[in-house]
JSON list of C-alpha atoms in Angstrom, two decimals:
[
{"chain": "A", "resi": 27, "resn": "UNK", "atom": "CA", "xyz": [-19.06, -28.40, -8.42]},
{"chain": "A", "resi": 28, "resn": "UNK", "atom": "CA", "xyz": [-21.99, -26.23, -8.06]},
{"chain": "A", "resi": 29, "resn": "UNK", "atom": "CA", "xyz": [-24.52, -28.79, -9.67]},
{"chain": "A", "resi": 30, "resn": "UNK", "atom": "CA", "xyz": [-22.75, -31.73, -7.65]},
{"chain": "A", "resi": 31, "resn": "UNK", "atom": "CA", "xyz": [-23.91, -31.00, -4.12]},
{"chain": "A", "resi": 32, "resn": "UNK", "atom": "CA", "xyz": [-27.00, -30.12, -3.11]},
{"chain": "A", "resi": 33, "resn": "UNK", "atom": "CA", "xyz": [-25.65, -28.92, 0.51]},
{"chain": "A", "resi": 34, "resn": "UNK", "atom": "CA", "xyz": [-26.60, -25.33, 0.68]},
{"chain": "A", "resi": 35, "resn": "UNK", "atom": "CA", "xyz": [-23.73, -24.52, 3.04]},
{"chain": "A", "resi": 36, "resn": "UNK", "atom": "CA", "xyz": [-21.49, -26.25, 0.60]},
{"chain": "A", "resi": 37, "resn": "UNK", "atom": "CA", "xyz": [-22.69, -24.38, -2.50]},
{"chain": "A", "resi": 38, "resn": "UNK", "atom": "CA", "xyz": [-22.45, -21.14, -0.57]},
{"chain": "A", "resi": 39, "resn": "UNK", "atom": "CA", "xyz": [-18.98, -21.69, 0.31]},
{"chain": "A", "resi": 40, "resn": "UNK", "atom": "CA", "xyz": [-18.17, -22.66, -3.66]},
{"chain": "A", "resi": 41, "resn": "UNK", "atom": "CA", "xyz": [-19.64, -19.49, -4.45]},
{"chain": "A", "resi": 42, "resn": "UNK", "atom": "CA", "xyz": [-17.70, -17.88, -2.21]},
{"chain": "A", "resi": 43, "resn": "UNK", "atom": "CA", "xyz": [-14.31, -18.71, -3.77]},
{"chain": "A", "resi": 44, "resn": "UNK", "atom": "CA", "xyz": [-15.05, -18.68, -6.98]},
{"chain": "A", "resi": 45, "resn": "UNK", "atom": "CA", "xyz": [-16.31, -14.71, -6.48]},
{"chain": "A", "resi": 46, "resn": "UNK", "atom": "CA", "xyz": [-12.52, -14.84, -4.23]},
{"chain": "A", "resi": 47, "resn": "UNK", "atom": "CA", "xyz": [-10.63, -15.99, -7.86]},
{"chain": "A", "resi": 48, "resn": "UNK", "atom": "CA", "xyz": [-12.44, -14.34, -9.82]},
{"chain": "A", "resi": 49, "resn": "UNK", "atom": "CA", "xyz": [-12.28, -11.14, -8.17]},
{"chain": "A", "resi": 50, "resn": "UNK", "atom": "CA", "xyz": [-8.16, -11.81, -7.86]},
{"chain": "A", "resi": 51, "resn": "UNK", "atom": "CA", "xyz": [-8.24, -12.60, -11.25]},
{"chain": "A", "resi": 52, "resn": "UNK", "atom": "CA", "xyz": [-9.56, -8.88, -12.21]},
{"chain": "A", "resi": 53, "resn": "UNK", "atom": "CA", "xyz": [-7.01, -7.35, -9.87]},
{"chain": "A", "resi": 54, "resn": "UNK", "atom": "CA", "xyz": [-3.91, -9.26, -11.03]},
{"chain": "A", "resi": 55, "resn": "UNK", "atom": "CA", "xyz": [-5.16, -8.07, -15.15]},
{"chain": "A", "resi": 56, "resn": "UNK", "atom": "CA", "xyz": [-5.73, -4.41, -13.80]},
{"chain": "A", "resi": 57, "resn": "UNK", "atom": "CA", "xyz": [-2.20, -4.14, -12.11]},
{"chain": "A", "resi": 58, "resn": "UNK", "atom": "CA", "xyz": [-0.51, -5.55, -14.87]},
{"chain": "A", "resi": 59, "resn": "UNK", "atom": "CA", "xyz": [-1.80, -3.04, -17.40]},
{"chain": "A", "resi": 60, "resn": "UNK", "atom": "CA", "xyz": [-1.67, -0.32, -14.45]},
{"chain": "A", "resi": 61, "resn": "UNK", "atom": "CA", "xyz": [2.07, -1.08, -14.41]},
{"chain": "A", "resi": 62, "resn": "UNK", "atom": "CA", "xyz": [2.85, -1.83, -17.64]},
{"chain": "A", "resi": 63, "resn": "UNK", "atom": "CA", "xyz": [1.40, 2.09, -18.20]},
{"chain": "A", "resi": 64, "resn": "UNK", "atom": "CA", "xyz": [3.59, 3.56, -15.87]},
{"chain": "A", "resi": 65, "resn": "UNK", "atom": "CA", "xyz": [6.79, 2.03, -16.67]},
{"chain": "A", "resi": 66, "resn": "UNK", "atom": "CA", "xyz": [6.06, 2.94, -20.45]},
{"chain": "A", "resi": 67, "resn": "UNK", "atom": "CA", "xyz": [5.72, 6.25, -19.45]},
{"chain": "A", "resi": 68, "resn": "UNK", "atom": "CA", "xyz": [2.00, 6.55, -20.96]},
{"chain": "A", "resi": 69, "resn": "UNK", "atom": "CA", "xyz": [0.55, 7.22, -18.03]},
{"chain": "A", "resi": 70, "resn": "UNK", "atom": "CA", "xyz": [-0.08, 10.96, -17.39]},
{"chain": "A", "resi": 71, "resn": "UNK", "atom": "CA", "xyz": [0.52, 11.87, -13.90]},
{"chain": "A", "resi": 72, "resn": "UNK", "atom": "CA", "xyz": [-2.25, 14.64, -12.21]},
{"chain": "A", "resi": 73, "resn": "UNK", "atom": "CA", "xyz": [-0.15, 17.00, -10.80]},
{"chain": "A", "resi": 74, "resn": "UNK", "atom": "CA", "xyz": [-2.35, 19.82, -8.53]},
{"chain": "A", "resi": 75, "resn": "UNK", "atom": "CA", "xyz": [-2.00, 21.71, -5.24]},
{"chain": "A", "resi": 76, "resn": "UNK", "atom": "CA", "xyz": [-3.65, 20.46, -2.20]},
{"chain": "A", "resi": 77, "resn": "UNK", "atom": "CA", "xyz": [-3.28, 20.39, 1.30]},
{"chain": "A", "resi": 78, "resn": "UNK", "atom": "CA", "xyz": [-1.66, 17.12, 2.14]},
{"chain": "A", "resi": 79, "resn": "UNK", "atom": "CA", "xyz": [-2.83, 17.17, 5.87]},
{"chain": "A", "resi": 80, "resn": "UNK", "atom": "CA", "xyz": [-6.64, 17.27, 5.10]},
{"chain": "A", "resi": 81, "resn": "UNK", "atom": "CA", "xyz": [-6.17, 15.03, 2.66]},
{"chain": "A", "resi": 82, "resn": "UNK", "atom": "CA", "xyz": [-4.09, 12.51, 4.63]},
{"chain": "A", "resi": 83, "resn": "UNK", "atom": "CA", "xyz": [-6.83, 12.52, 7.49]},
{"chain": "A", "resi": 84, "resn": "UNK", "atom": "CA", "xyz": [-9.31, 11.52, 4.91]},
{"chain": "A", "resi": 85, "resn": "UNK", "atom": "CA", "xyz": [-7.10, 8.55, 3.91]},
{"chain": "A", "resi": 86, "resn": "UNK", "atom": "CA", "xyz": [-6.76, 7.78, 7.40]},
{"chain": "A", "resi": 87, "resn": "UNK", "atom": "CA", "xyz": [-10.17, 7.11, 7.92]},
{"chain": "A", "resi": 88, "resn": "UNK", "atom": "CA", "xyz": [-10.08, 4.65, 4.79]},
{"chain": "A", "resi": 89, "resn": "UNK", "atom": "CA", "xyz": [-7.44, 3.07, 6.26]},
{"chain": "A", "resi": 90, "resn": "UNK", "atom": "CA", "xyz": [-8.57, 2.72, 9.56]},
{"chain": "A", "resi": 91, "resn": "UNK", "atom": "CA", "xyz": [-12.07, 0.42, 7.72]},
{"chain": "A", "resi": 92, "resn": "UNK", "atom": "CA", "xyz": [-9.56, -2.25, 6.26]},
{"chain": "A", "resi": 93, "resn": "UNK", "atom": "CA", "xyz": [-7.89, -3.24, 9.40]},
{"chain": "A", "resi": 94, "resn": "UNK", "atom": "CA", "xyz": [-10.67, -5.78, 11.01]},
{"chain": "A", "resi": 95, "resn": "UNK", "atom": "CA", "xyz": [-8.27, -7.15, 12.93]},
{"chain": "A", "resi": 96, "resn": "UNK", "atom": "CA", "xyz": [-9.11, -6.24, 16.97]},
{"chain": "A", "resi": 97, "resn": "UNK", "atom": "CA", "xyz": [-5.27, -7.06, 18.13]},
{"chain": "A", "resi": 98, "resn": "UNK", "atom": "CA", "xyz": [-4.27, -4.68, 15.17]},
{"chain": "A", "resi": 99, "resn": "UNK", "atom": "CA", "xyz": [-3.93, -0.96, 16.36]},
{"chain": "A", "resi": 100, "resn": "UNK", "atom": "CA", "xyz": [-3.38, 2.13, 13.75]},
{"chain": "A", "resi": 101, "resn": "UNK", "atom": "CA", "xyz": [-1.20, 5.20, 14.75]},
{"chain": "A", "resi": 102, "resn": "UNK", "atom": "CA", "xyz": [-1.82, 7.97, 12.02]},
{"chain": "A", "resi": 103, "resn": "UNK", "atom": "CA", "xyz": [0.80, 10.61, 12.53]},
{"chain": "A", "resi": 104, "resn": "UNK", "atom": "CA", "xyz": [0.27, 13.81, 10.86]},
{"chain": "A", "resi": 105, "resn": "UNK", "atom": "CA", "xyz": [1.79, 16.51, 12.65]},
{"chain": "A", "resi": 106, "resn": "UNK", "atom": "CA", "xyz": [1.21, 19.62, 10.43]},
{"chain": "A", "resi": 107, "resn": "UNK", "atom": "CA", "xyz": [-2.08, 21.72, 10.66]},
{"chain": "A", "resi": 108, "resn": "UNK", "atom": "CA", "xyz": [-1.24, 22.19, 6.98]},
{"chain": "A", "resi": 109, "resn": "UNK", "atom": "CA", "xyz": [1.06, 21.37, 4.43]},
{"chain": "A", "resi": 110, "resn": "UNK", "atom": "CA", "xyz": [0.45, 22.64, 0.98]},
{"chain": "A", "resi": 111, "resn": "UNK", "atom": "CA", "xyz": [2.27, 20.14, -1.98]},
{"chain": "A", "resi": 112, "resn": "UNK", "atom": "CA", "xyz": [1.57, 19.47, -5.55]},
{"chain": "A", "resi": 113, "resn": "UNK", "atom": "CA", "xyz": [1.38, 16.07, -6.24]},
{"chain": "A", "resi": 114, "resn": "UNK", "atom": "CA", "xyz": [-0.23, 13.21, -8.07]},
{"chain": "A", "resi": 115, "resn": "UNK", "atom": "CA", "xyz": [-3.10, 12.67, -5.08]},
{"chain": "A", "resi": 116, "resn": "UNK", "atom": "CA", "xyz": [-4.16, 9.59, -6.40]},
{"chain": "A", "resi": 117, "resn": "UNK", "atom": "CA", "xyz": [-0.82, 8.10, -7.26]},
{"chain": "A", "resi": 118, "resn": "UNK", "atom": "CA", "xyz": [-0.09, 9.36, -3.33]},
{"chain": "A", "resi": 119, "resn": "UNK", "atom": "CA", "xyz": [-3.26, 7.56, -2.46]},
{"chain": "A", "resi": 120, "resn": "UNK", "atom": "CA", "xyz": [-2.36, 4.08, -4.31]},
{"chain": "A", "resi": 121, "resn": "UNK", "atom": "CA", "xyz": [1.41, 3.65, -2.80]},
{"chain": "A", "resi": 122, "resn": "UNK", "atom": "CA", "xyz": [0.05, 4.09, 1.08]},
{"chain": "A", "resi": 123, "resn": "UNK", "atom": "CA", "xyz": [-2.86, 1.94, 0.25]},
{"chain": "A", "resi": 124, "resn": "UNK", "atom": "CA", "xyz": [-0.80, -0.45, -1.52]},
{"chain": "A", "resi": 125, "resn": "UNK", "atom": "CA", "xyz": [2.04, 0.06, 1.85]},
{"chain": "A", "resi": 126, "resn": "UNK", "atom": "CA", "xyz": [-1.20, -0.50, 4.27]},
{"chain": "A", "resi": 127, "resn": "UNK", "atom": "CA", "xyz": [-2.87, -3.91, 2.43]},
{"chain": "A", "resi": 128, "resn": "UNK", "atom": "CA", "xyz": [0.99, -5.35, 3.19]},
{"chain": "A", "resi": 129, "resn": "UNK", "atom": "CA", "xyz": [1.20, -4.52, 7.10]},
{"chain": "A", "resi": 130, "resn": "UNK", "atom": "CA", "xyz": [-2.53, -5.45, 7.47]},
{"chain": "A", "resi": 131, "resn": "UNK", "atom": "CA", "xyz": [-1.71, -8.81, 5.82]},
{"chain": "A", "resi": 132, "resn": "UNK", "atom": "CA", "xyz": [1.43, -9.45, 8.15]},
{"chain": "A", "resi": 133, "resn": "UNK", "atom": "CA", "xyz": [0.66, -7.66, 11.44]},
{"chain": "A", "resi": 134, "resn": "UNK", "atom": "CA", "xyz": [-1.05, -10.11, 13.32]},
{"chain": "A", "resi": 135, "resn": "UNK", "atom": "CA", "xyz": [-1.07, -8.67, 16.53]},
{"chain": "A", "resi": 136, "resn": "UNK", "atom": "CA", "xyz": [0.42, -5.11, 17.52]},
{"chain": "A", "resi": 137, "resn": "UNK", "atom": "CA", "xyz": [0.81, -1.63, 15.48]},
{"chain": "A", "resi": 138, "resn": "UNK", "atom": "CA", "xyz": [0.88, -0.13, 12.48]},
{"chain": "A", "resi": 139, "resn": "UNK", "atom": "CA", "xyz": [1.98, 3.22, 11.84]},
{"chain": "A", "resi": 140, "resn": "UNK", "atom": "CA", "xyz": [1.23, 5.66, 9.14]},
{"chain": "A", "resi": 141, "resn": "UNK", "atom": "CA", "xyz": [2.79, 9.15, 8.35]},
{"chain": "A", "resi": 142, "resn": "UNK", "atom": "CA", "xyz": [4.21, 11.47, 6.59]},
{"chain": "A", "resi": 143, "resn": "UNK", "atom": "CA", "xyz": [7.39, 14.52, 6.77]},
{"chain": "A", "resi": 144, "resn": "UNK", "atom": "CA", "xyz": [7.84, 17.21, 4.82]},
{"chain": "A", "resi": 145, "resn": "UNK", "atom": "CA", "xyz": [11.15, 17.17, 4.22]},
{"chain": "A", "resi": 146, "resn": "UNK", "atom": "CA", "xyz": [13.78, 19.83, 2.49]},
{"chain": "A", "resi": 147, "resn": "UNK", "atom": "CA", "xyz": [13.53, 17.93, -1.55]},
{"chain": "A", "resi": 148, "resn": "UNK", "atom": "CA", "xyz": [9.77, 17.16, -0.68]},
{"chain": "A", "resi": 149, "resn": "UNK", "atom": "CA", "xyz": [7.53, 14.64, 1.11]},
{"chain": "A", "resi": 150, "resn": "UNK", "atom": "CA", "xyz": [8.39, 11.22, 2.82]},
{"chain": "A", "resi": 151, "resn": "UNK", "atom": "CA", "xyz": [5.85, 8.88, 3.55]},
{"chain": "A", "resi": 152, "resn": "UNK", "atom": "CA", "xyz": [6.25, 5.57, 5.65]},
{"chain": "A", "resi": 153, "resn": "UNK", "atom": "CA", "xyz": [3.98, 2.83, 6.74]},
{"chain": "A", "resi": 154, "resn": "UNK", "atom": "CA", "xyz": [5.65, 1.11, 10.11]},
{"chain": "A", "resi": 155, "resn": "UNK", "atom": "CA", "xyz": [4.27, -2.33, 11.35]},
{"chain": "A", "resi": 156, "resn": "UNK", "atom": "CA", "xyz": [5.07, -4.86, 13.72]},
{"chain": "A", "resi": 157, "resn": "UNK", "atom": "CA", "xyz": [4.31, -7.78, 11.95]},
{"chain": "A", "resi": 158, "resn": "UNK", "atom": "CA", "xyz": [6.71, -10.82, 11.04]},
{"chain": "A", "resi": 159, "resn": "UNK", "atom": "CA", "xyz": [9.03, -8.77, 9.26]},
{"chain": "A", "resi": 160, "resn": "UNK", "atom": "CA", "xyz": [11.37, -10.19, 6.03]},
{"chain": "A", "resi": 161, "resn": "UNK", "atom": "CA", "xyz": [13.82, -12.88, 5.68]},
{"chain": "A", "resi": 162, "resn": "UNK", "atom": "CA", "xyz": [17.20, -11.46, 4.72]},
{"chain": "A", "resi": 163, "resn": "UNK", "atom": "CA", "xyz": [17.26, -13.86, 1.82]},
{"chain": "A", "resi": 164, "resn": "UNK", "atom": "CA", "xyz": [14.07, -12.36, 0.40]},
{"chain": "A", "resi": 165, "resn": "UNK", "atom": "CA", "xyz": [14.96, -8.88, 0.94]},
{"chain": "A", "resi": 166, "resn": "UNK", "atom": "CA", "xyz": [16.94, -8.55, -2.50]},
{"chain": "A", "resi": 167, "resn": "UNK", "atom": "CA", "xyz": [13.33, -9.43, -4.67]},
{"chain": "A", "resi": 168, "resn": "UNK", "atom": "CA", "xyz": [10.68, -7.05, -2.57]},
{"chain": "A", "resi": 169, "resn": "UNK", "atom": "CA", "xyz": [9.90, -4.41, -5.44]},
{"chain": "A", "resi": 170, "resn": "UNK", "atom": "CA", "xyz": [10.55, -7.65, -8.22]},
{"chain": "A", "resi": 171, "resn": "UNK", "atom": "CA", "xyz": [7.37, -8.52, -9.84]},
{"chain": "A", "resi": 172, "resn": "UNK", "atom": "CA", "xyz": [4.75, -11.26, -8.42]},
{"chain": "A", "resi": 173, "resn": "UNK", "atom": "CA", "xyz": [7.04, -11.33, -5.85]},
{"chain": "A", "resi": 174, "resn": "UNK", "atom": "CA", "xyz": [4.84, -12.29, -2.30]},
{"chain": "A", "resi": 175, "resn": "UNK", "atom": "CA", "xyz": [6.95, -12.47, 1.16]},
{"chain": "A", "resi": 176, "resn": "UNK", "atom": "CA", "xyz": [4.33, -15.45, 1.98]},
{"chain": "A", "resi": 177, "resn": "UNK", "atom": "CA", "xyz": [3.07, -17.94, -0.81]},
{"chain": "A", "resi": 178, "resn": "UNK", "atom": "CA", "xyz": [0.15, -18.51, 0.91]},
{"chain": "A", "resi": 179, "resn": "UNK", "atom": "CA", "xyz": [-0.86, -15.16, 1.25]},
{"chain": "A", "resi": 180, "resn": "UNK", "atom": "CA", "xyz": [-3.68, -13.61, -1.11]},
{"chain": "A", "resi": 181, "resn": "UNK", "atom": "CA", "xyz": [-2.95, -10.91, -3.55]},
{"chain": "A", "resi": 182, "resn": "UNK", "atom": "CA", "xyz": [-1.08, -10.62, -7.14]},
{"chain": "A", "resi": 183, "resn": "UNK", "atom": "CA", "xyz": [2.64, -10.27, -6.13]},
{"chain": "A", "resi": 184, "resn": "UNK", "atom": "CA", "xyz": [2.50, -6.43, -7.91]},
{"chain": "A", "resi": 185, "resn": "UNK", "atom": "CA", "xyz": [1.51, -4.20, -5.10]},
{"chain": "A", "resi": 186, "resn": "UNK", "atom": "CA", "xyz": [5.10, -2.75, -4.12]},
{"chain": "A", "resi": 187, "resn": "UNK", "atom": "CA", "xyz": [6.26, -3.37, -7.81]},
{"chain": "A", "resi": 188, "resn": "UNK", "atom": "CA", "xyz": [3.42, -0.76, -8.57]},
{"chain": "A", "resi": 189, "resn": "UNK", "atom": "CA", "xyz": [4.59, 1.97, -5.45]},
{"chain": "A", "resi": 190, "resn": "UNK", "atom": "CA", "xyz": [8.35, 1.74, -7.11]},
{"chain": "A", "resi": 191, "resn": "UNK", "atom": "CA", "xyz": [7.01, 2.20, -10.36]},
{"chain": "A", "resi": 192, "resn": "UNK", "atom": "CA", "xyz": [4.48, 5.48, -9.12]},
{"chain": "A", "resi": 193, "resn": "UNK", "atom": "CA", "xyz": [7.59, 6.87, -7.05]},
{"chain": "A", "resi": 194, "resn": "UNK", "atom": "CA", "xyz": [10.06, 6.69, -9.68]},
{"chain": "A", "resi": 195, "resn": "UNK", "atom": "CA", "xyz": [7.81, 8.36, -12.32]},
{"chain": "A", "resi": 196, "resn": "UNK", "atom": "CA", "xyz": [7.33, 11.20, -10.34]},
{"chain": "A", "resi": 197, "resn": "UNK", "atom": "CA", "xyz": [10.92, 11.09, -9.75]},
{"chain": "A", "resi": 198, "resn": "UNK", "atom": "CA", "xyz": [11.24, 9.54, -6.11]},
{"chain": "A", "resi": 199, "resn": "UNK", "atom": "CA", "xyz": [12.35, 6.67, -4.72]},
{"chain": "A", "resi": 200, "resn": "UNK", "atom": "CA", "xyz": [10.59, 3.71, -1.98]},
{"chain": "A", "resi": 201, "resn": "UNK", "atom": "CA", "xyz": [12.45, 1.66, -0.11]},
{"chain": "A", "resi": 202, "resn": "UNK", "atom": "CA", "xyz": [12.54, -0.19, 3.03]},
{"chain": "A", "resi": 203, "resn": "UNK", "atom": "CA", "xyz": [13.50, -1.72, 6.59]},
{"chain": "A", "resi": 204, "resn": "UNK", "atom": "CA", "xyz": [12.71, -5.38, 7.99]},
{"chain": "A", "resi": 205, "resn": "UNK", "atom": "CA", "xyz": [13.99, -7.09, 10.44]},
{"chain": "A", "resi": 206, "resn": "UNK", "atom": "CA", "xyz": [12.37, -10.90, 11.02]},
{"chain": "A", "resi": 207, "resn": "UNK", "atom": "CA", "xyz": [10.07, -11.36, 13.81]},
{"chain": "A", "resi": 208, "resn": "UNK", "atom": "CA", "xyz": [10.38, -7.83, 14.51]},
{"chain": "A", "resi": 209, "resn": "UNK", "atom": "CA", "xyz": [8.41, -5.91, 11.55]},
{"chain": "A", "resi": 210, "resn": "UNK", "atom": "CA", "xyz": [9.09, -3.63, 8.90]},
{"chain": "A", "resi": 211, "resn": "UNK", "atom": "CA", "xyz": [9.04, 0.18, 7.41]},
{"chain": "A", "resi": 212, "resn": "UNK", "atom": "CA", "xyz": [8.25, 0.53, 3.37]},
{"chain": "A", "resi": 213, "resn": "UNK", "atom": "CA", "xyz": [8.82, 4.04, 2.51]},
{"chain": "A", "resi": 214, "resn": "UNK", "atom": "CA", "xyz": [8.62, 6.57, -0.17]},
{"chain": "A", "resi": 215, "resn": "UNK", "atom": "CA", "xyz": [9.92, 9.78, -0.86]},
{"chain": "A", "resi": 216, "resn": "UNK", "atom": "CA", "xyz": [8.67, 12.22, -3.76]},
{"chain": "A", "resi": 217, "resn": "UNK", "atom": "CA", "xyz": [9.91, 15.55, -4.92]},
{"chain": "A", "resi": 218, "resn": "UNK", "atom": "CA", "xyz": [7.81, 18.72, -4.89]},
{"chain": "A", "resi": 219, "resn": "UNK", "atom": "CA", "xyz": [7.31, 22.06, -2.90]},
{"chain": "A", "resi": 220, "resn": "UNK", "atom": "CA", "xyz": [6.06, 22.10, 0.18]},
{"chain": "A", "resi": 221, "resn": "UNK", "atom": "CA", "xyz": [4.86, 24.76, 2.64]},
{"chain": "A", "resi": 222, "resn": "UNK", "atom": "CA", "xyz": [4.19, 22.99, 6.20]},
{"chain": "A", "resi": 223, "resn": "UNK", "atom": "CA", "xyz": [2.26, 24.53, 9.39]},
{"chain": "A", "resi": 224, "resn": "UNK", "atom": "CA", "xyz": [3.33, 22.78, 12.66]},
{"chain": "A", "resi": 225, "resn": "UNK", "atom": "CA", "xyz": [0.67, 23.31, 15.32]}
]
């Protein structure tokens, strides 16, 4: 296709999505051998102590660079000068990213919300949006594999697959609440000992 035009705009814009697949291509390999890993248990999980609150301010600001979207506003909610866990932080890291990529890709206009409780068994984390929400009919398949909520939508179908496989293998649980038109919560909740400040 390249070699066939010799529009510059037009071989620019080739470019472009072949660099798209390709790069699509590389993600969909590495999150099938990512998950494959976990669910075969041969992934060792990096358990160490760390404050959770510092460290969810610093994903916050990472967060806060992927939305580009001007109608799209992010509410972080961290409401503990400290809160010392032990946990997996990259693991922690991949599920919210993996929770944020989904209400940035269906939030069109309004809120998303990001946070965290420490609760009595250990921490819950949530990522709240008011985007277009989830058919009842698909509701059953959301963790499945290559499973996407739009078909037109970009990305390898593994993403939430990947944050049920990461919760259960530290021994947690994700789940979720959608109503259509309205927006959705994804949620996850993993065991370990915390010790929380509230300012």
């Amino acid at each position: 296709m390249l070699v066939e035009t010799n529009d510059p705009d037009e071989k620019e814009e080739y470019t472009r999505i072949i660099n798209n697949n390709n790069e699509l291509l590389l993600k969909l390999i590495s999150d099938i051998l990512d998950l494959s890993k976990i669910e075969s248990g041969s992934v060792k999980l990096k358990y160490e102590d760390f404050d959770l609150s510092g460290y969810f301010d610093e994903l916050a600001v990472s967060m806060k660079q992927r939305i580009t979207n001007p109608d799209v506003n992010l509410v972080i909610v961290n409401r503990y000068d400290k809160c010392l866990v032990c946990l997996d932080k990259n693991r922690v890291a991949q599920i919210l990213t993996n929770y944020m990529i989904n209400a940035i890709k269906y939030t069109v206009k309004g809120t998303i919300e990001m946070g965290y409780d420490a609760t009595k068994s250990g921490i819950y984390f949530y990522v709240k949006d008011s985007g277009i929400g989830i058919l009842d009919e698909k509701k059953n398949r959301v963790f499945h594999r290559f499973e996407k909520l739009d078909e037109f939508a970009q990305g390898t179908g593994l993403g939430l697959s990947i944050c049920k496989a990461i919760a259960e293998a530290m021994g947690g649980k994700v789940g979720f609440e959608s109503t259509y038109g309205k927006g959705s919560l994804f949620w996850a909740s993993l065991p370990c000992e915390t010790k929380s400040e509230v300012s």
